[in-house]
């Protein structure tokens, strides 16, 4: 039986009525004042992640109706179909099995193939990480999209576990201003270049790979062509094209691995090089633990599903069009960029599985910055702007500065370590304070009684107080991780993957194709020859005028 779209259910109708009656006017402040157990009632535990969902605009009635919506949309059956390897990517006729990449041997489809590649990849990793023998000191990963964003996010997140003798660099943009600063100053004899492209035809990746190849040959000197085999590796399924390029070390993956879900595959080679085989397996294990939670936990305790339900509640009923992600850990600074692809490429769709136009919004705009940097940039808008924007805070309880050291310490003097402990308390205090301030706000009457030292003397007290009024009642979620280990990072990423699946399944869209990316690529291929000829025939007026200006 085909699962209904969310707006075609009885639960959706009930949610609409509930939102009109009380949901629209829900206020967090009396909700907490009237329920001493609210924080406990709206908190969930999942592998490696604790979630406080109590500062969101919902009550037990709303949550119950959302759970009913999930059941009516047969979310569990759709989840099980994905995990079983059914071709749920309908428009491309493919399975969606990134979960198989992190399952133990024998626990998922294609297990033998997955683990054969994984074992071979990790054996290669350990050879390169033996820097005294390999001579490699720098690794340059050339990819774009999922072949870049995942590794580029995870490597700094797990810096504490990284090999201190290897430095990782990432190149993605076809703009030469990306690759030139990376290659500048590197010694080709100490550099490994990874070309990450499933087809070995991705325009941006191959353009950068050719630049890297020319740089390598120019700098290596005699014997450079033969040395490419040692100093270049490819994560690709097009072994023939890689061999033609001169690459003999290749690691493949499968058509059921979507780009934005590919860091668990051979695309994770730079991650494994940074943290080593043991920690890479721990990263996979953390993700697998979240997979099992998603597959087995009842809906009432299922964190990814409840986050996905909240996303639908906010997007389709409250009309909130964006969500800000604020990780209070510098290692997670690239997480918002990673989530932009994961969520907006997956759920940025305007038709359902039958190709019918959707009468409601889908993916929110996802954006953010590491705390506390974001506080000094865009938090002004979050607190006092005209739009309500749900915020997702991520706090890490215990810092870890250098787990790669044998003693697990930071390698710093005692006085410096004491200062770092104080810094971490400041970081966590800021995280808690911001979510508290978003909820509580500040009334005008309260602001009148305060001193505003920078206020203009020409303004009356009431005017100044209005400028210092915070509406409050602004929703947020706080995720807490005990320590940013490989297992924790794996679980966190898998949590977001399954959350995106949940909202996409309720909207009944295909979260796994990406046709929107293709049109621009096709038009680029048509425009590129015109830069050599200057021909503007058949172009729209704007594009023709811009081409002339760029060539003039």
Coordinates of C-alpha atoms in Angstrom, one line a residue:
X1 CA 0.0 0.0 0.0
X2 CA 1.3 3.4 -1.0
X3 CA 2.1 5.7 1.9
X4 CA 0.0 9.0 1.9
X5 CA 1.6 12.4 1.7
X6 CA 1.5 14.2 5.0
X7 CA -1.2 16.7 4.1
X8 CA -3.5 13.9 3.0
X9 CA -3.9 12.4 6.5
X10 CA -6.3 12.8 9.3
X11 CA -3.4 13.7 11.6
X12 CA -2.5 16.7 9.4
X13 CA -6.1 17.9 9.7
X14 CA -5.9 17.5 13.4
X15 CA -2.6 19.3 13.6
X16 CA -4.0 22.2 11.5
X17 CA -6.9 22.6 14.0
X18 CA -4.6 22.3 17.0
X19 CA -2.2 24.9 15.5
X20 CA -5.1 27.3 14.9
X21 CA -6.5 26.9 18.4
X22 CA -3.3 27.0 20.5
X23 CA -0.2 26.1 18.6
X24 CA 0.2 29.5 16.9
X25 CA 0.1 31.3 20.3
X26 CA 2.2 28.8 22.2
X27 CA 4.6 30.5 24.7
X28 CA 7.5 28.7 26.2
X29 CA 7.6 30.8 29.4
X30 CA 4.3 29.7 30.9
X31 CA 4.9 26.2 29.6
X32 CA 7.9 25.9 31.8
X33 CA 6.3 27.8 34.7
X34 CA 3.4 25.4 34.7
X35 CA 5.3 22.2 34.3
X36 CA 8.3 21.5 36.5
X37 CA 9.0 18.3 34.5
X38 CA 8.9 19.8 31.1
X39 CA 12.7 19.5 30.5
X40 CA 12.7 15.8 31.4
X41 CA 9.5 15.1 29.4
X42 CA 10.9 16.6 26.3
X43 CA 14.4 15.2 26.4
X44 CA 15.7 12.1 24.6
X45 CA 18.8 10.0 24.7
X46 CA 20.3 8.4 21.6
X47 CA 23.8 6.8 21.1
X48 CA 26.4 9.5 21.9
X49 CA 23.8 12.3 21.8
X50 CA 21.5 13.8 24.4
X51 CA 18.8 16.1 23.1
X52 CA 16.8 18.7 25.0
X53 CA 13.8 19.4 22.9
X54 CA 11.9 21.3 25.7
X55 CA 12.5 24.8 24.4
X56 CA 10.5 24.1 21.2
X57 CA 7.0 25.2 20.4
X58 CA 5.1 22.0 21.2
X59 CA 3.3 20.4 24.0
X60 CA 2.3 16.8 24.6
X61 CA -0.8 17.1 22.4
X62 CA 1.2 18.5 19.5
X63 CA 3.9 15.8 19.9
X64 CA 1.2 13.1 20.0
X65 CA -0.4 14.4 16.8
X66 CA 3.0 14.5 15.1
X67 CA 3.7 10.9 16.1
X68 CA 0.3 10.0 14.7
X69 CA 1.2 11.8 11.5
X70 CA 4.4 9.7 11.3
X71 CA 2.5 6.5 11.7
X72 CA -0.2 7.4 9.2
X73 CA 2.5 8.2 6.7
X74 CA 4.0 4.8 7.4
X75 CA 7.4 6.2 8.4
X76 CA 8.5 2.9 9.9
X77 CA 7.8 0.9 6.7
X78 CA 9.6 3.5 4.6
X79 CA 12.6 3.4 6.9
X80 CA 12.7 -0.3 6.8
X81 CA 12.5 -0.3 3.0
X82 CA 15.6 1.9 2.9
X83 CA 17.5 -0.2 5.3
X84 CA 16.6 -3.4 3.4
X85 CA 18.0 -2.0 0.2
X86 CA 14.8 -1.5 -1.7
X87 CA 15.1 1.0 -4.6
X88 CA 13.5 4.0 -2.8
X89 CA 15.3 6.5 -5.0
X90 CA 12.5 6.1 -7.4
X91 CA 13.5 8.6 -10.1
X92 CA 16.9 6.9 -10.6
X93 CA 15.8 3.3 -9.7
X94 CA 18.5 2.9 -7.0
X95 CA 18.7 1.7 -3.5
X96 CA 19.9 4.1 -0.8
X97 CA 22.4 2.1 1.3
X98 CA 24.8 4.4 3.0
X99 CA 23.9 2.6 6.2
X100 CA 25.5 -0.6 4.8
X101 CA 28.8 1.2 4.6
X102 CA 29.1 1.4 8.4
X103 CA 27.4 -1.9 9.3
X104 CA 29.5 -4.8 10.7
X105 CA 30.4 -7.5 8.3
X106 CA 27.3 -9.7 7.5
X107 CA 24.8 -7.2 9.0
X108 CA 23.7 -5.4 5.8
X109 CA 23.3 -5.9 2.0
X110 CA 26.5 -5.9 0.0
X111 CA 28.5 -6.6 3.2
X112 CA 31.4 -8.6 1.7
X113 CA 32.0 -6.0 -1.1
X114 CA 31.9 -3.1 1.4
X115 CA 34.3 -4.7 3.8
X116 CA 36.7 -5.9 1.2
X117 CA 37.1 -2.3 0.0
X118 CA 37.2 -1.0 3.6
X119 CA 39.9 -3.5 4.6
X120 CA 42.0 -2.7 1.5
X121 CA 41.6 1.0 2.0
X122 CA 42.6 0.9 5.7
X123 CA 45.6 -1.2 4.9
X124 CA 46.7 1.5 2.5
X125 CA 46.0 4.2 5.1
X126 CA 48.4 2.6 7.6
X127 CA 51.1 2.4 5.0
X128 CA 50.8 6.1 4.2
X129 CA 50.6 7.0 7.9
X130 CA 54.0 5.3 8.5
X131 CA 55.5 8.6 7.4
X132 CA 59.1 7.5 8.1
X133 CA 58.7 4.9 5.3
X134 CA 56.2 6.5 3.0
X135 CA 57.8 10.0 3.1
X136 CA 54.3 11.5 2.9
X137 CA 53.8 14.7 5.0
X138 CA 50.9 16.4 3.2
X139 CA 47.6 15.0 1.8
X140 CA 45.7 17.1 -0.8
X141 CA 42.1 15.9 -1.3
X142 CA 40.6 17.1 -4.6
X143 CA 36.8 16.7 -4.8
X144 CA 33.6 18.8 -4.6
X145 CA 30.2 18.4 -3.0
X146 CA 29.9 15.2 -1.1
X147 CA 33.5 14.3 -2.1
X148 CA 34.7 17.3 -0.2
X149 CA 32.2 18.6 2.4
X150 CA 32.1 15.4 4.4
X151 CA 35.9 14.8 4.8
X152 CA 36.5 18.6 5.2
X153 CA 34.0 18.7 8.0
X154 CA 35.1 15.5 9.9
X155 CA 38.9 16.0 9.7
X156 CA 38.9 19.2 11.9
X157 CA 36.2 17.8 14.1
X158 CA 38.5 14.9 15.0
X159 CA 41.7 17.0 15.1
X160 CA 42.5 15.7 18.6
X161 CA 42.8 12.2 17.1
X162 CA 44.8 13.2 14.0
X163 CA 48.3 12.1 13.0
X164 CA 50.6 14.9 13.9
X165 CA 53.0 14.2 11.1
X166 CA 50.3 14.5 8.3
X167 CA 48.7 17.7 7.3
X168 CA 45.4 17.5 5.4
X169 CA 44.4 20.0 2.7
X170 CA 41.2 20.3 0.7
X171 CA 40.6 21.7 -2.8
X172 CA 37.1 21.9 -4.3
X173 CA 36.4 25.1 -6.1
X174 CA 37.3 25.3 -9.8
X175 CA 38.6 28.8 -9.1
X176 CA 42.4 28.6 -9.2
X177 CA 42.4 30.8 -6.1
X178 CA 41.5 27.6 -4.2
X179 CA 44.2 25.3 -5.4
X180 CA 47.1 27.7 -5.7
X181 CA 47.4 28.6 -2.0
X182 CA 47.2 24.9 -1.1
X183 CA 50.0 23.8 -3.5
X184 CA 52.2 26.8 -2.8
X185 CA 55.1 25.7 -0.7
X186 CA 54.4 22.0 -0.8
X187 CA 57.1 19.5 -1.8
X188 CA 55.7 17.0 -4.4
X189 CA 58.0 14.3 -3.0
X190 CA 56.2 14.7 0.4
X191 CA 52.7 15.0 -1.0
X192 CA 49.9 12.6 -1.7
X193 CA 47.1 13.8 -3.9
X194 CA 43.6 12.2 -3.7
X195 CA 41.3 12.7 -6.7
X196 CA 37.8 12.0 -5.4
X197 CA 35.2 11.6 -8.2
X198 CA 32.8 8.7 -8.7
X199 CA 32.9 9.0 -12.5
X200 CA 36.3 10.6 -12.8
X201 CA 34.6 13.2 -15.0
X202 CA 33.4 15.8 -12.5
X203 CA 34.4 19.1 -14.2
X204 CA 35.7 21.0 -11.2
X205 CA 37.5 18.0 -9.7
X206 CA 39.2 17.0 -13.0
X207 CA 40.3 20.6 -13.7
X208 CA 41.9 20.8 -10.3
X209 CA 43.4 17.3 -10.8
X210 CA 45.1 18.4 -14.0
X211 CA 46.5 21.4 -12.3
X212 CA 47.8 19.2 -9.5
X213 CA 49.3 16.8 -12.0
X214 CA 51.1 19.6 -13.8
X215 CA 52.4 21.0 -10.5
X216 CA 53.6 17.6 -9.4
X217 CA 55.5 16.9 -12.7
X218 CA 57.1 20.3 -12.7
X219 CA 58.2 20.1 -9.1
X220 CA 59.2 16.4 -9.0
X221 CA 61.6 16.5 -11.8
X222 CA 63.0 13.4 -13.5
X223 CA 60.9 10.3 -12.9
X224 CA 57.8 12.3 -12.2
X225 CA 55.5 10.4 -14.5
X226 CA 56.4 7.1 -12.9
X227 CA 56.1 8.7 -9.4
X228 CA 52.4 9.6 -10.0
X229 CA 51.5 6.1 -9.2
X230 CA 52.9 6.5 -5.7
X231 CA 51.8 10.1 -5.0
X232 CA 48.3 10.0 -6.5
X233 CA 45.3 7.9 -5.4
X234 CA 41.7 8.0 -6.6
X235 CA 38.4 7.2 -5.0
X236 CA 36.3 6.4 -8.1
X237 CA 34.5 3.7 -9.9
X238 CA 36.1 4.6 -13.2
X239 CA 39.4 2.7 -12.8
X240 CA 40.2 2.9 -16.6
X241 CA 40.1 6.7 -16.5
X242 CA 42.2 6.9 -13.4
X243 CA 44.8 4.6 -15.0
X244 CA 44.9 6.8 -18.1
X245 CA 45.6 9.7 -15.7
X246 CA 48.5 7.7 -14.2
X247 CA 46.8 6.6 -11.0
X248 CA 47.0 2.9 -10.1
X249 CA 45.8 3.1 -6.5
X250 CA 42.0 3.3 -6.6
X251 CA 39.2 2.6 -4.2
X252 CA 35.7 2.3 -5.5
X253 CA 32.1 2.5 -4.3
X254 CA 28.7 1.9 -5.6
X255 CA 25.8 3.6 -7.3
X256 CA 23.7 3.2 -4.2
X257 CA 26.1 5.6 -2.4
X258 CA 24.8 9.2 -2.8
X259 CA 27.4 11.9 -2.8
X260 CA 26.2 13.6 0.3
X261 CA 26.2 10.3 2.1
X262 CA 29.6 9.1 0.8
X263 CA 32.0 10.0 3.6
X264 CA 31.5 6.5 5.0
X265 CA 32.8 5.0 1.7
X266 CA 36.2 5.3 0.0
X267 CA 35.5 9.0 -0.1
X268 CA 36.4 8.9 3.6
X269 CA 40.0 8.2 2.6
X270 CA 41.3 11.6 3.8
X271 CA 39.5 11.1 7.1
X272 CA 41.1 7.7 7.6
X273 CA 44.5 9.1 6.7
X274 CA 44.0 11.8 9.4
X275 CA 42.7 9.6 12.2
X276 CA 43.9 6.1 11.3
X277 CA 42.2 2.8 10.8
X278 CA 41.1 2.2 14.4
X279 CA 39.5 5.5 14.8
X280 CA 37.9 5.4 11.3
X281 CA 36.3 2.1 12.3
X282 CA 35.0 3.8 15.5
X283 CA 33.5 6.6 13.3
X284 CA 31.6 3.9 11.4
X285 CA 30.6 2.2 14.6
X286 CA 29.1 5.4 16.0
X287 CA 27.1 5.9 12.9
X288 CA 25.9 2.3 13.0
X289 CA 24.8 2.7 16.6
X290 CA 22.6 5.6 15.5
X291 CA 21.3 3.5 12.6
X292 CA 20.2 0.9 15.1
X293 CA 18.5 3.5 17.3
X294 CA 16.7 4.8 14.2
X295 CA 15.7 1.3 13.2
X296 CA 14.7 0.0 16.6
X297 CA 13.7 2.7 19.0
X298 CA 9.9 3.3 19.4
X299 CA 8.8 6.5 17.8
X300 CA 8.3 8.1 21.2
X301 CA 12.0 7.6 21.9
X302 CA 13.3 7.9 18.4
X303 CA 15.4 11.0 18.2
X304 CA 15.9 11.4 14.4
X305 CA 12.2 10.8 13.8
X306 CA 11.2 13.4 16.4
X307 CA 13.6 16.0 15.0
X308 CA 12.2 15.4 11.6
X309 CA 8.7 15.8 12.9
X310 CA 9.7 19.1 14.5
X311 CA 11.0 20.2 11.2
X312 CA 7.7 19.5 9.5
X313 CA 5.8 21.3 12.4
X314 CA 8.0 24.4 12.0
X315 CA 8.1 24.5 8.2
X316 CA 4.5 23.7 7.4
X317 CA 2.5 25.1 10.3
X318 CA 4.6 27.9 11.8
X319 CA 6.0 28.9 8.5
X320 CA 9.6 29.1 9.7
X321 CA 11.7 29.1 6.6
X322 CA 15.2 28.6 8.0
X323 CA 17.1 27.0 10.9
X324 CA 20.3 28.1 12.3
X325 CA 22.9 25.5 13.5
X326 CA 25.3 26.8 16.2
X327 CA 27.9 24.2 17.3
X328 CA 29.8 25.4 20.3
X329 CA 32.9 23.5 19.4
X330 CA 35.5 24.9 17.0
X331 CA 36.1 21.5 15.5
X332 CA 32.5 21.5 14.2
X333 CA 32.9 24.8 12.4
X334 CA 32.2 23.2 9.0
X335 CA 29.1 21.3 10.2
X336 CA 26.6 24.0 9.0
X337 CA 28.1 23.9 5.5
X338 CA 27.9 20.1 5.5
X339 CA 24.3 20.2 6.6
X340 CA 23.4 22.6 3.9
X341 CA 24.2 20.0 1.3
X342 CA 22.7 17.1 3.3
X343 CA 19.4 18.8 3.9
X344 CA 18.9 21.3 1.1
X345 CA 20.1 19.1 -1.7
X346 CA 18.1 16.2 -0.3
X347 CA 14.8 18.0 0.5
X348 CA 14.9 21.1 -1.7
X349 CA 12.2 19.7 -4.0
X350 CA 8.9 21.1 -5.3
X351 CA 7.1 17.9 -6.5
X352 CA 6.2 14.7 -4.8
X353 CA 7.0 11.1 -5.8
X354 CA 4.3 11.2 -8.4
X355 CA 5.6 14.4 -10.0
X356 CA 2.7 16.5 -8.5
X357 CA 3.4 20.1 -7.3
X358 CA 3.6 20.3 -3.6
X359 CA 1.1 22.7 -1.9
X360 CA 3.5 23.4 1.0
X361 CA 7.1 24.2 1.7
X362 CA 9.9 21.7 2.0
X363 CA 13.5 22.1 3.1
X364 CA 14.3 25.1 5.3
X365 CA 17.4 27.2 4.7
X366 CA 20.1 25.7 6.9
X367 CA 22.9 28.1 8.0
X368 CA 25.1 28.9 11.0
X369 CA 28.5 29.4 12.5
X370 CA 30.5 28.0 15.3
X371 CA 29.8 29.6 18.7
X372 CA 30.8 32.0 20.1
X373 CA 31.7 33.6 16.7
X374 CA 28.1 33.6 15.6
X375 CA 27.0 35.6 18.6
X376 CA 29.1 38.5 17.3
X377 CA 27.7 38.2 13.8
X378 CA 24.0 37.1 13.3
X379 CA 22.6 36.5 16.8
X380 CA 21.3 40.0 16.9
X381 CA 18.8 39.0 14.3
X382 CA 17.9 35.8 16.1
X383 CA 17.1 37.7 19.3
X384 CA 15.4 40.9 17.9
X385 CA 14.8 40.3 14.2
X386 CA 11.4 40.2 12.7
X387 CA 11.7 36.5 11.7
X388 CA 11.5 33.6 14.1
X389 CA 14.4 31.2 13.4
X390 CA 14.7 28.0 15.4
X391 CA 18.3 27.5 16.6
X392 CA 20.1 24.2 17.1
X393 CA 22.8 24.4 19.7
X394 CA 25.4 21.7 20.0
X395 CA 27.5 21.5 23.2
X396 CA 30.4 19.2 24.0
X397 CA 30.7 18.5 27.7
X398 CA 34.4 17.5 27.9
X399 CA 37.1 19.1 25.7
X400 CA 39.7 17.0 24.0
X401 CA 42.7 18.8 22.7
X402 CA 45.2 16.1 21.7
X403 CA 44.0 12.5 22.1
X404 CA 46.7 11.6 19.5
X405 CA 49.3 11.9 22.2
X406 CA 50.2 8.7 24.0
X407 CA 49.3 10.3 27.4
X408 CA 46.1 11.9 26.1
X409 CA 47.1 15.3 27.3
X410 CA 47.4 18.6 25.6
X411 CA 51.1 18.9 25.6
X412 CA 50.8 22.3 27.3
X413 CA 52.1 23.5 30.7
X414 CA 49.8 23.2 33.7
X415 CA 49.0 26.9 33.8
X416 CA 47.9 26.8 30.2
X417 CA 45.7 23.8 30.8
X418 CA 44.0 25.6 33.7
X419 CA 43.3 28.5 31.4
X420 CA 41.8 26.1 28.8
X421 CA 39.5 24.7 31.4
X422 CA 38.2 28.2 32.2
X423 CA 37.8 28.9 28.5
X424 CA 35.6 25.8 28.1
X425 CA 33.4 26.8 31.0
X426 CA 33.0 30.2 29.3
X427 CA 32.1 28.5 26.0
X428 CA 29.4 26.3 27.6
X429 CA 28.0 29.2 29.7
X430 CA 27.6 31.2 26.4
X431 CA 25.8 28.2 24.8
X432 CA 23.3 27.9 27.7
X433 CA 22.9 31.6 28.0
X434 CA 22.0 32.1 24.4
X435 CA 19.3 29.4 24.4
X436 CA 18.0 30.8 27.7
X437 CA 17.9 34.4 26.3
X438 CA 16.1 33.3 23.2
X439 CA 13.4 31.8 25.3
X440 CA 13.1 34.3 28.1
X441 CA 13.5 37.6 26.2
X442 CA 13.2 40.9 28.1
X443 CA 10.1 42.9 28.6
X444 CA 10.0 46.7 28.0
X445 CA 9.1 47.2 31.7
X446 CA 12.3 45.3 32.7
X447 CA 14.4 47.3 30.3
X448 CA 13.2 50.6 31.6
X449 CA 14.7 49.8 35.0
X450 CA 18.1 49.1 33.5
X451 CA 21.0 51.4 32.8
X452 CA 22.0 51.7 29.2
X453 CA 25.5 53.3 29.3
X454 CA 25.7 53.7 25.5
X455 CA 22.2 55.1 25.0
X456 CA 21.8 58.6 23.5
X457 CA 21.1 61.2 26.1
X458 CA 18.5 62.8 23.8
X459 CA 16.2 59.8 23.9
X460 CA 13.7 59.3 26.6
X461 CA 13.8 56.1 28.8
X462 CA 10.9 54.4 27.1
X463 CA 12.3 54.7 23.6
X464 CA 15.7 53.3 24.8
X465 CA 13.8 50.5 26.6
X466 CA 11.9 49.6 23.4
X467 CA 15.2 49.2 21.6
X468 CA 16.4 47.0 24.5
X469 CA 13.3 44.8 24.5
X470 CA 13.7 41.1 23.4
X471 CA 10.5 39.4 22.3
X472 CA 11.6 36.0 23.7
X473 CA 9.7 32.8 23.1
X474 CA 12.1 31.9 20.3
X475 CA 12.6 28.1 20.0
X476 CA 15.8 26.1 20.2
X477 CA 17.1 22.6 20.5
X478 CA 20.2 21.7 22.4
X479 CA 22.2 18.6 21.6
X480 CA 24.8 17.5 24.1
X481 CA 27.8 15.2 23.4
X482 CA 30.0 14.1 26.2
X483 CA 33.2 14.2 24.2
X484 CA 33.9 14.7 20.5
X485 CA 35.2 11.2 19.7
X486 CA 35.1 9.4 16.4
X487 CA 32.1 7.5 17.6
X488 CA 30.3 10.6 18.7
X489 CA 30.9 12.4 15.4
X490 CA 29.7 9.3 13.5
X491 CA 26.5 9.2 15.5
X492 CA 25.9 12.9 15.1
X493 CA 26.1 12.8 11.3
X494 CA 23.9 9.7 11.1
X495 CA 21.4 11.5 13.3
X496 CA 21.1 14.3 10.8
X497 CA 20.9 11.9 7.9
X498 CA 17.9 10.1 9.4
X499 CA 16.3 13.3 10.4
X500 CA 16.4 14.5 6.8
X501 CA 15.0 11.2 5.6
X502 CA 12.1 11.5 8.1
X503 CA 11.0 14.9 6.9
X504 CA 11.4 14.0 3.3
X505 CA 9.4 10.8 3.7
X506 CA 6.6 12.8 5.4
X507 CA 6.5 15.2 2.5
X508 CA 6.6 12.2 0.2
X509 CA 9.5 13.5 -1.9
X510 CA 12.6 11.8 -3.3
X511 CA 15.3 12.9 -0.9
X512 CA 18.0 11.1 -2.9
X513 CA 18.1 12.5 -6.4
X514 CA 19.6 15.9 -7.3
X515 CA 18.3 16.9 -10.7
X516 CA 18.5 20.6 -9.7
X517 CA 22.2 20.4 -9.8
X518 CA 22.2 19.1 -13.4
X519 CA 20.7 22.0 -15.3
X520 CA 23.5 24.4 -14.3
X521 CA 26.1 21.8 -15.3
X522 CA 24.5 21.3 -18.7
X523 CA 24.3 25.1 -19.4
X524 CA 27.9 25.5 -18.3
X525 CA 29.0 22.9 -20.8
X526 CA 27.2 24.8 -23.5
X527 CA 28.7 28.2 -22.4
X528 CA 32.3 27.1 -22.0
X529 CA 33.1 26.9 -25.8
X530 CA 31.8 30.5 -26.2
X531 CA 34.6 31.8 -24.0
X532 CA 37.0 30.7 -26.8
X533 CA 34.9 32.0 -29.7
X534 CA 33.0 34.9 -28.2
X535 CA 29.9 33.8 -29.9
X536 CA 26.7 35.1 -28.2
X537 CA 24.2 33.9 -30.8
X538 CA 21.0 32.4 -29.2
X539 CA 21.8 33.6 -25.7
X540 CA 19.4 35.7 -23.6
X541 CA 20.3 39.4 -23.5
X542 CA 21.7 39.3 -20.0
X543 CA 23.9 36.3 -20.5
X544 CA 25.1 37.7 -23.8
X545 CA 26.0 41.1 -22.3
X546 CA 27.8 39.5 -19.4
X547 CA 29.8 37.2 -21.6
X548 CA 30.9 40.2 -23.7
X549 CA 31.9 42.1 -20.6
X550 CA 33.9 39.2 -19.2
X551 CA 35.7 38.7 -22.5
X552 CA 36.2 42.4 -23.3

